[in-house]
PDB file of C-alpha atoms in Angstrom:
ATOM      1  CA  GLY A  10     135.334 -59.656  51.839  1.00 64.00           C
ATOM      2  CA  GLN A  11     132.757 -60.214  53.996  1.00 70.00           C
ATOM      3  CA  GLN A  12     129.500 -59.076  53.162  1.00 75.00           C
ATOM      4  CA  LEU A  13     126.691 -58.266  56.203  1.00 88.00           C
ATOM      5  CA  ASN A  14     123.376 -57.302  55.291  1.00 91.00           C
ATOM      6  CA  GLN A  15     121.793 -54.996  57.939  1.00 94.00           C
ATOM      7  CA  SER A  16     118.366 -54.447  57.745  1.00 95.00           C
ATOM      8  CA  PRO A  17     115.843 -51.909  56.785  1.00 96.00           C
ATOM      9  CA  GLN A  18     118.599 -49.327  55.735  1.00 94.00           C
ATOM     10  CA  SER A  19     116.526 -46.723  57.002  1.00 95.00           C
ATOM     11  CA  MET A  20     113.322 -46.237  59.358  1.00 96.00           C
ATOM     12  CA  PHE A  21     110.899 -43.738  60.123  1.00 97.00           C
ATOM     13  CA  ILE A  22     109.024 -43.588  63.749  1.00 96.00           C
ATOM     14  CA  GLN A  23     106.977 -42.203  66.017  1.00 97.00           C
ATOM     15  CA  GLU A  24     108.905 -40.937  69.222  1.00 97.00           C
ATOM     16  CA  GLY A  25     107.986 -43.250  71.855  1.00 97.00           C
ATOM     17  CA  GLU A  26     108.081 -47.033  69.395  1.00 97.00           C
ATOM     18  CA  ASP A  27     109.985 -49.731  69.770  1.00 97.00           C
ATOM     19  CA  VAL A  28     112.192 -50.572  66.559  1.00 97.00           C
ATOM     20  CA  SER A  29     113.794 -53.590  65.421  1.00 97.00           C
ATOM     21  CA  MET A  30     116.755 -54.102  62.854  1.00 97.00           C
ATOM     22  CA  ASN A  31     118.944 -57.339  62.234  1.00 97.00           C
ATOM     23  CA  CYS A  32     122.076 -58.452  60.545  1.00 97.00           C
ATOM     24  CA  THR A  33     122.813 -61.511  58.807  1.00 95.00           C
ATOM     25  CA  SER A  34     125.826 -62.827  56.928  1.00 93.00           C
ATOM     26  CA  SER A  35     126.351 -65.967  55.437  1.00 90.00           C
ATOM     27  CA  SER A  36     129.922 -66.989  57.130  1.00 89.00           C
ATOM     28  CA  ILE A  37     130.613 -68.010  61.030  1.00 90.00           C
ATOM     29  CA  PHE A  38     130.925 -64.652  63.388  1.00 91.00           C
ATOM     30  CA  ASN A  39     131.839 -65.677  67.170  1.00 89.00           C
ATOM     31  CA  THR A  40     131.622 -61.968  68.363  1.00 91.00           C
ATOM     32  CA  TRP A  41     128.494 -59.905  67.381  1.00 93.00           C
ATOM     33  CA  LEU A  42     129.208 -56.251  68.300  1.00 93.00           C
ATOM     34  CA  TRP A  43     126.488 -53.232  67.655  1.00 96.00           C
ATOM     35  CA  TYR A  44     127.759 -49.174  67.020  1.00 95.00           C
ATOM     36  CA  LYS A  45     125.943 -45.824  66.710  1.00 97.00           C
ATOM     37  CA  GLN A  46     127.181 -43.389  64.621  1.00 96.00           C
ATOM     38  CA  ASP A  47     125.669 -39.806  64.904  1.00 93.00           C
ATOM     39  CA  PRO A  48     127.628 -36.838  62.326  1.00 86.00           C
ATOM     40  CA  GLY A  49     130.588 -35.914  62.315  1.00 83.00           C
ATOM     41  CA  GLU A  50     131.137 -39.020  64.533  1.00 89.00           C
ATOM     42  CA  GLY A  51     132.957 -42.567  65.103  1.00 92.00           C
ATOM     43  CA  PRO A  52     131.187 -45.079  66.039  1.00 94.00           C
ATOM     44  CA  VAL A  53     129.951 -45.668  69.674  1.00 93.00           C
ATOM     45  CA  LEU A  54     130.104 -49.483  70.835  1.00 92.00           C
ATOM     46  CA  LEU A  55     125.973 -50.002  72.157  1.00 95.00           C
ATOM     47  CA  ILE A  56     126.683 -53.652  72.467  1.00 95.00           C
ATOM     48  CA  ALA A  57     129.619 -56.761  72.295  1.00 93.00           C
ATOM     49  CA  LEU A  58     127.804 -60.540  72.016  1.00 94.00           C
ATOM     50  CA  TYR A  59     130.392 -63.418  72.392  1.00 91.00           C
ATOM     51  CA  LYS A  60     128.299 -66.714  72.507  1.00 93.00           C
ATOM     52  CA  ALA A  61     125.149 -67.865  69.809  1.00 94.00           C
ATOM     53  CA  GLY A  62     121.553 -67.601  72.194  1.00 95.00           C
ATOM     54  CA  GLU A  63     123.139 -64.558  74.059  1.00 95.00           C
ATOM     55  CA  LEU A  64     120.907 -62.057  74.644  1.00 97.00           C
ATOM     56  CA  THR A  65     121.942 -58.912  76.322  1.00 97.00           C
ATOM     57  CA  SER A  66     120.436 -55.774  77.044  1.00 97.00           C
ATOM     58  CA  ASN A  67     122.295 -51.755  77.583  1.00 95.00           C
ATOM     59  CA  GLY A  68     119.727 -49.351  78.747  1.00 96.00           C
ATOM     60  CA  ARG A  69     116.205 -49.215  76.733  1.00 97.00           C
ATOM     61  CA  LEU A  70     118.800 -51.411  74.202  1.00 98.00           C
ATOM     62  CA  THR A  71     118.355 -54.788  72.927  1.00 98.00           C
ATOM     63  CA  ALA A  72     120.577 -57.339  71.005  1.00 98.00           C
ATOM     64  CA  GLN A  73     120.951 -61.105  71.458  1.00 98.00           C
ATOM     65  CA  PHE A  74     123.195 -63.296  69.262  1.00 96.00           C
ATOM     66  CA  GLY A  75     121.117 -65.966  67.291  1.00 96.00           C
ATOM     67  CA  ILE A  76     121.928 -69.416  67.663  1.00 95.00           C
ATOM     68  CA  THR A  77     122.930 -69.929  64.098  1.00 94.00           C
ATOM     69  CA  ARG A  78     125.890 -67.452  64.602  1.00 93.00           C
ATOM     70  CA  LYS A  79     124.998 -65.518  61.151  1.00 94.00           C
ATOM     71  CA  ASP A  80     123.343 -63.138  62.660  1.00 95.00           C
ATOM     72  CA  SER A  81     122.089 -60.743  65.523  1.00 97.00           C
ATOM     73  CA  PHE A  82     119.219 -58.395  66.114  1.00 98.00           C
ATOM     74  CA  LEU A  83     118.861 -55.547  67.747  1.00 98.00           C
ATOM     75  CA  ASN A  84     115.891 -53.875  69.453  1.00 98.00           C
ATOM     76  CA  ILE A  85     115.228 -50.571  70.559  1.00 98.00           C
ATOM     77  CA  SER A  86     111.955 -49.810  73.555  1.00 98.00           C
ATOM     78  CA  ALA A  87     109.904 -47.080  74.169  1.00 97.00           C
ATOM     79  CA  SER A  88     112.399 -44.310  71.389  1.00 97.00           C
ATOM     80  CA  ILE A  89     113.864 -41.264  72.645  1.00 97.00           C
ATOM     81  CA  PRO A  90     114.732 -38.075  70.206  1.00 95.00           C
ATOM     82  CA  SER A  91     118.287 -39.149  70.803  1.00 95.00           C
ATOM     83  CA  ASP A  92     118.301 -42.596  69.787  1.00 97.00           C
ATOM     84  CA  VAL A  93     118.181 -41.196  66.157  1.00 97.00           C
ATOM     85  CA  GLY A  94     121.902 -41.596  63.432  1.00 96.00           C
ATOM     86  CA  ILE A  95     122.894 -44.802  62.030  1.00 96.00           C
ATOM     87  CA  TYR A  96     123.510 -48.089  63.813  1.00 97.00           C
ATOM     88  CA  PHE A  97     125.687 -50.671  62.312  1.00 95.00           C
ATOM     89  CA  CYS A  98     126.177 -54.181  63.891  1.00 95.00           C
ATOM     90  CA  ALA A  99     130.174 -55.543  62.695  1.00 93.00           C
ATOM     91  CA  GLY A 100     130.998 -59.313  63.149  1.00 91.00           C
ATOM     92  CA  GLN A 101     133.689 -61.518  63.914  1.00 87.00           C
ATOM     93  CA  LEU A 102     135.496 -64.208  62.454  1.00 83.00           C
ATOM     94  CA  GLU A 103     135.814 -67.425  63.988  1.00 68.00           C
ATOM     95  CA  THR A 104     139.159 -67.121  62.645  1.00 55.00           C
ATOM     96  CA  GLY A 105     141.719 -63.758  62.064  1.00 56.00           C
ATOM     97  CA  ASN A 106     140.891 -60.800  64.044  1.00 68.00           C
ATOM     98  CA  GLN A 107     139.730 -58.281  61.039  1.00 77.00           C
ATOM     99  CA  PHE A 108     135.682 -56.573  61.504  1.00 84.00           C
ATOM    100  CA  TYR A 109     133.004 -56.935  59.472  1.00 88.00           C
ATOM    101  CA  PHE A 110     131.326 -54.231  59.533  1.00 91.00           C
ATOM    102  CA  GLY A 111     127.446 -54.389  57.806  1.00 92.00           C
ATOM    103  CA  THR A 112     125.611 -51.019  55.898  1.00 89.00           C
ATOM    104  CA  GLY A 113     124.211 -49.634  58.615  1.00 93.00           C
ATOM    105  CA  THR A 114     120.219 -48.640  60.052  1.00 95.00           C
ATOM    106  CA  SER A 115     119.309 -45.255  59.688  1.00 95.00           C
ATOM    107  CA  LEU A 116     116.790 -44.154  62.277  1.00 97.00           C
ATOM    108  CA  THR A 117     114.825 -41.168  62.121  1.00 97.00           C
ATOM    109  CA  VAL A 118     113.077 -40.767  65.360  1.00 97.00           C
ATOM    110  CA  ILE A 119     109.433 -38.215  65.166  1.00 94.00           C
ATOM    111  CA  PRO A 120     108.482 -35.988  68.571  1.00 91.00           C
TER     112      PRO A 120
ATOM    113  CA  LYS B  24     140.495 -40.005  79.676  1.00 58.00           C
ATOM    114  CA  ALA B  25     141.109 -39.030  77.112  1.00 72.00           C
ATOM    115  CA  GLY B  26     139.847 -40.491  73.924  1.00 91.00           C
ATOM    116  CA  VAL B  27     140.141 -41.085  70.252  1.00 96.00           C
ATOM    117  CA  THR B  28     142.100 -38.229  68.861  1.00 96.00           C
ATOM    118  CA  GLN B  29     142.464 -38.027  64.694  1.00 97.00           C
ATOM    119  CA  THR B  30     144.062 -34.968  63.308  1.00 97.00           C
ATOM    120  CA  PRO B  31     143.230 -33.422  61.034  1.00 97.00           C
ATOM    121  CA  ARG B  32     139.648 -33.218  61.293  1.00 96.00           C
ATOM    122  CA  TYR B  33     139.342 -32.158  57.044  1.00 97.00           C
ATOM    123  CA  LEU B  34     141.930 -32.402  54.771  1.00 96.00           C
ATOM    124  CA  ILE B  35     141.380 -31.802  50.736  1.00 98.00           C
ATOM    125  CA  LYS B  36     143.408 -32.301  48.432  1.00 98.00           C
ATOM    126  CA  THR B  37     144.326 -32.985  44.413  1.00 98.00           C
ATOM    127  CA  ARG B  38     144.357 -35.908  42.218  1.00 98.00           C
ATOM    128  CA  GLY B  39     148.102 -37.119  42.458  1.00 98.00           C
ATOM    129  CA  GLN B  40     148.926 -35.419  46.173  1.00 98.00           C
ATOM    130  CA  GLN B  41     149.996 -37.953  48.915  1.00 98.00           C
ATOM    131  CA  VAL B  42     148.233 -37.766  52.406  1.00 98.00           C
ATOM    132  CA  THR B  43     149.193 -38.652  55.401  1.00 98.00           C
ATOM    133  CA  LEU B  44     146.654 -38.895  58.523  1.00 98.00           C
ATOM    134  CA  SER B  45     147.312 -39.044  62.517  1.00 98.00           C
ATOM    135  CA  CYS B  46     145.454 -41.169  64.774  1.00 98.00           C
ATOM    136  CA  SER B  47     146.474 -40.825  68.774  1.00 98.00           C
ATOM    137  CA  PRO B  48     145.034 -44.334  70.394  1.00 96.00           C
ATOM    138  CA  ILE B  49     143.605 -43.612  74.479  1.00 95.00           C
ATOM    139  CA  SER B  50     146.683 -43.978  76.357  1.00 94.00           C
ATOM    140  CA  GLY B  51     147.527 -47.491  77.261  1.00 92.00           C
ATOM    141  CA  HIS B  52     146.034 -48.934  74.345  1.00 92.00           C
ATOM    142  CA  ARG B  53     147.999 -51.272  71.970  1.00 92.00           C
ATOM    143  CA  SER B  54     146.451 -51.610  68.788  1.00 92.00           C
ATOM    144  CA  VAL B  55     145.423 -48.905  66.782  1.00 94.00           C
ATOM    145  CA  SER B  56     142.965 -49.409  63.717  1.00 93.00           C
ATOM    146  CA  TRP B  57     142.303 -48.274  60.783  1.00 96.00           C
ATOM    147  CA  TYR B  58     138.334 -47.926  57.971  1.00 95.00           C
ATOM    148  CA  GLN B  59     137.509 -46.258  55.575  1.00 96.00           C
ATOM    149  CA  GLN B  60     134.190 -45.344  55.454  1.00 94.00           C
ATOM    150  CA  THR B  61     131.548 -43.402  52.213  1.00 91.00           C
ATOM    151  CA  PRO B  62     128.438 -43.812  51.936  1.00 84.00           C
ATOM    152  CA  GLY B  63     128.854 -47.102  48.735  1.00 76.00           C
ATOM    153  CA  GLN B  64     130.815 -49.312  50.692  1.00 79.00           C
ATOM    154  CA  GLY B  65     130.148 -48.560  54.323  1.00 83.00           C
ATOM    155  CA  LEU B  66     133.408 -48.775  56.938  1.00 90.00           C
ATOM    156  CA  GLN B  67     136.081 -51.004  55.317  1.00 91.00           C
ATOM    157  CA  PHE B  68     138.872 -52.220  57.375  1.00 91.00           C
ATOM    158  CA  LEU B  69     142.201 -51.060  55.967  1.00 95.00           C
ATOM    159  CA  PHE B  70     144.857 -52.911  58.408  1.00 93.00           C
ATOM    160  CA  GLU B  71     145.377 -52.860  62.032  1.00 92.00           C
ATOM    161  CA  TYR B  72     148.696 -52.403  63.854  1.00 94.00           C
ATOM    162  CA  PHE B  73     149.469 -53.715  67.451  1.00 92.00           C
ATOM    163  CA  SER B  74     153.807 -53.174  68.854  1.00 92.00           C
ATOM    164  CA  GLU B  75     154.491 -51.408  65.788  1.00 94.00           C
ATOM    165  CA  THR B  76     153.499 -53.899  63.045  1.00 94.00           C
ATOM    166  CA  GLN B  77     150.923 -54.798  61.260  1.00 93.00           C
ATOM    167  CA  ARG B  78     148.951 -57.369  62.996  1.00 89.00           C
ATOM    168  CA  ASN B  79     146.235 -57.350  59.472  1.00 86.00           C
ATOM    169  CA  LYS B  80     145.206 -55.902  56.435  1.00 90.00           C
ATOM    170  CA  GLY B  81     142.065 -55.480  54.138  1.00 90.00           C
ATOM    171  CA  ASN B  82     142.034 -55.652  50.420  1.00 90.00           C
ATOM    172  CA  PHE B  83     142.892 -52.412  49.766  1.00 95.00           C
ATOM    173  CA  PRO B  84     145.641 -51.657  46.889  1.00 96.00           C
ATOM    174  CA  GLY B  85     149.418 -50.958  48.292  1.00 96.00           C
ATOM    175  CA  ARG B  86     149.001 -46.503  48.446  1.00 98.00           C
ATOM    176  CA  PHE B  87     147.804 -47.456  51.935  1.00 98.00           C
ATOM    177  CA  SER B  88     149.737 -48.166  53.885  1.00 97.00           C
ATOM    178  CA  GLY B  89     150.421 -47.056  57.374  1.00 97.00           C
ATOM    179  CA  ARG B  90     152.753 -47.740  61.032  1.00 97.00           C
ATOM    180  CA  GLN B  91     152.386 -47.124  64.362  1.00 98.00           C
ATOM    181  CA  PHE B  92     155.639 -45.679  66.597  1.00 97.00           C
ATOM    182  CA  SER B  93     156.592 -47.024  70.694  1.00 96.00           C
ATOM    183  CA  ASN B  94     154.088 -44.943  72.751  1.00 95.00           C
ATOM    184  CA  SER B  95     151.216 -46.508  69.778  1.00 96.00           C
ATOM    185  CA  ARG B  96     150.599 -43.642  68.354  1.00 97.00           C
ATOM    186  CA  SER B  97     149.763 -44.903  63.993  1.00 98.00           C
ATOM    187  CA  GLU B  98     150.048 -42.341  60.647  1.00 98.00           C
ATOM    188  CA  MET B  99     148.146 -42.884  58.107  1.00 98.00           C
ATOM    189  CA  ASN B 100     149.120 -42.581  53.724  1.00 98.00           C
ATOM    190  CA  VAL B 101     147.494 -42.505  51.163  1.00 98.00           C
ATOM    191  CA  SER B 102     149.828 -41.856  47.947  1.00 96.00           C
ATOM    192  CA  THR B 103     148.852 -40.825  44.570  1.00 97.00           C
ATOM    193  CA  LEU B 104     145.040 -39.628  45.113  1.00 98.00           C
ATOM    194  CA  GLU B 105     142.537 -41.352  43.401  1.00 98.00           C
ATOM    195  CA  LEU B 106     138.887 -39.934  43.262  1.00 97.00           C
ATOM    196  CA  GLY B 107     137.393 -42.854  45.457  1.00 96.00           C
ATOM    197  CA  ASP B 108     139.528 -42.208  47.921  1.00 97.00           C
ATOM    198  CA  SER B 109     137.369 -39.817  49.180  1.00 97.00           C
ATOM    199  CA  ALA B 110     135.706 -40.570  51.972  1.00 96.00           C
ATOM    200  CA  LEU B 111     136.044 -40.555  56.297  1.00 96.00           C
ATOM    201  CA  TYR B 112     138.296 -42.710  57.614  1.00 97.00           C
ATOM    202  CA  LEU B 113     138.479 -43.768  61.074  1.00 96.00           C
ATOM    203  CA  CYS B 114     140.884 -44.433  63.651  1.00 96.00           C
ATOM    204  CA  ALA B 115     140.161 -47.273  66.594  1.00 93.00           C
ATOM    205  CA  SER B 116     142.356 -48.305  68.972  1.00 92.00           C
ATOM    206  CA  SER B 117     141.993 -51.266  71.924  1.00 88.00           C
ATOM    207  CA  PRO B 118     144.169 -52.092  74.277  1.00 84.00           C
ATOM    208  CA  THR B 119     144.950 -55.420  72.733  1.00 79.00           C
ATOM    209  CA  THR B 120     144.695 -56.789  69.045  1.00 75.00           C
ATOM    210  CA  GLY B 121     141.687 -58.711  68.354  1.00 68.00           C
ATOM    211  CA  ASN B 122     140.279 -56.669  71.519  1.00 63.00           C
ATOM    212  CA  THR B 123     136.167 -55.681  70.805  1.00 67.00           C
ATOM    213  CA  GLU B 124     136.926 -52.992  73.415  1.00 70.00           C
ATOM    214  CA  ALA B 125     137.389 -51.031  70.113  1.00 83.00           C
ATOM    215  CA  PHE B 126     136.324 -46.733  71.172  1.00 89.00           C
ATOM    216  CA  PHE B 127     136.499 -45.070  67.855  1.00 93.00           C
ATOM    217  CA  GLY B 128     138.188 -41.214  66.842  1.00 95.00           C
ATOM    218  CA  GLN B 129     135.762 -38.280  64.935  1.00 95.00           C
ATOM    219  CA  GLY B 130     137.582 -39.286  61.516  1.00 96.00           C
ATOM    220  CA  THR B 131     139.148 -37.399  59.480  1.00 97.00           C
ATOM    221  CA  ARG B 132     137.201 -36.159  55.823  1.00 96.00           C
ATOM    222  CA  LEU B 133     138.759 -36.113  53.035  1.00 97.00           C
ATOM    223  CA  THR B 134     137.936 -34.566  50.408  1.00 97.00           C
ATOM    224  CA  VAL B 135     140.174 -35.190  46.739  1.00 98.00           C
ATOM    225  CA  VAL B 136     139.803 -33.496  44.255  1.00 97.00           C
TER     226      VAL B 136
END
């Protein structure tokens, strides 16, 4: 299957700091998604991106669809304790409807 | 609007047994996808059902199967369970096939002993 490399694997940050994470692939994707998963819960969709270069915000979260269509980025500004969780990227290839998920970035926010 | 409901939440089975998991999608959603989540492999796509037909299938052995009913509820079955099948099984519902607005359930935590 497709391999989505997500980095960093984990982050420990102070409350109020900004966070950046990214997802790369060797294949071209036509859709990128970012999810957050809390312990014991299913992933929740944060942002969906459909065009190369697209920059979309959802509150303090901003995600970008890379120009090469092989990567995507997620930024969280002014982190707060409830941002704690695992963030996943997911991509959809040009052909077919299957979504492939990254391995996740575990975020810990220290108050 | 009720969310995606998966039952049971937790399950313990013995190696060699079979198991059936259930997923009720959001009302009006006709596509249901199943994923296996493990610490080592992350989220891996199992299959997608739309209008009672399997539309996409991931790279899993034939022991993993599913079906969808006319009310869009879906079941996933795993036969001859192996220790490595221990995982969180998630289902996601979407209005249509391939739709990006996928909403996940809380999952079923399966432990095989």
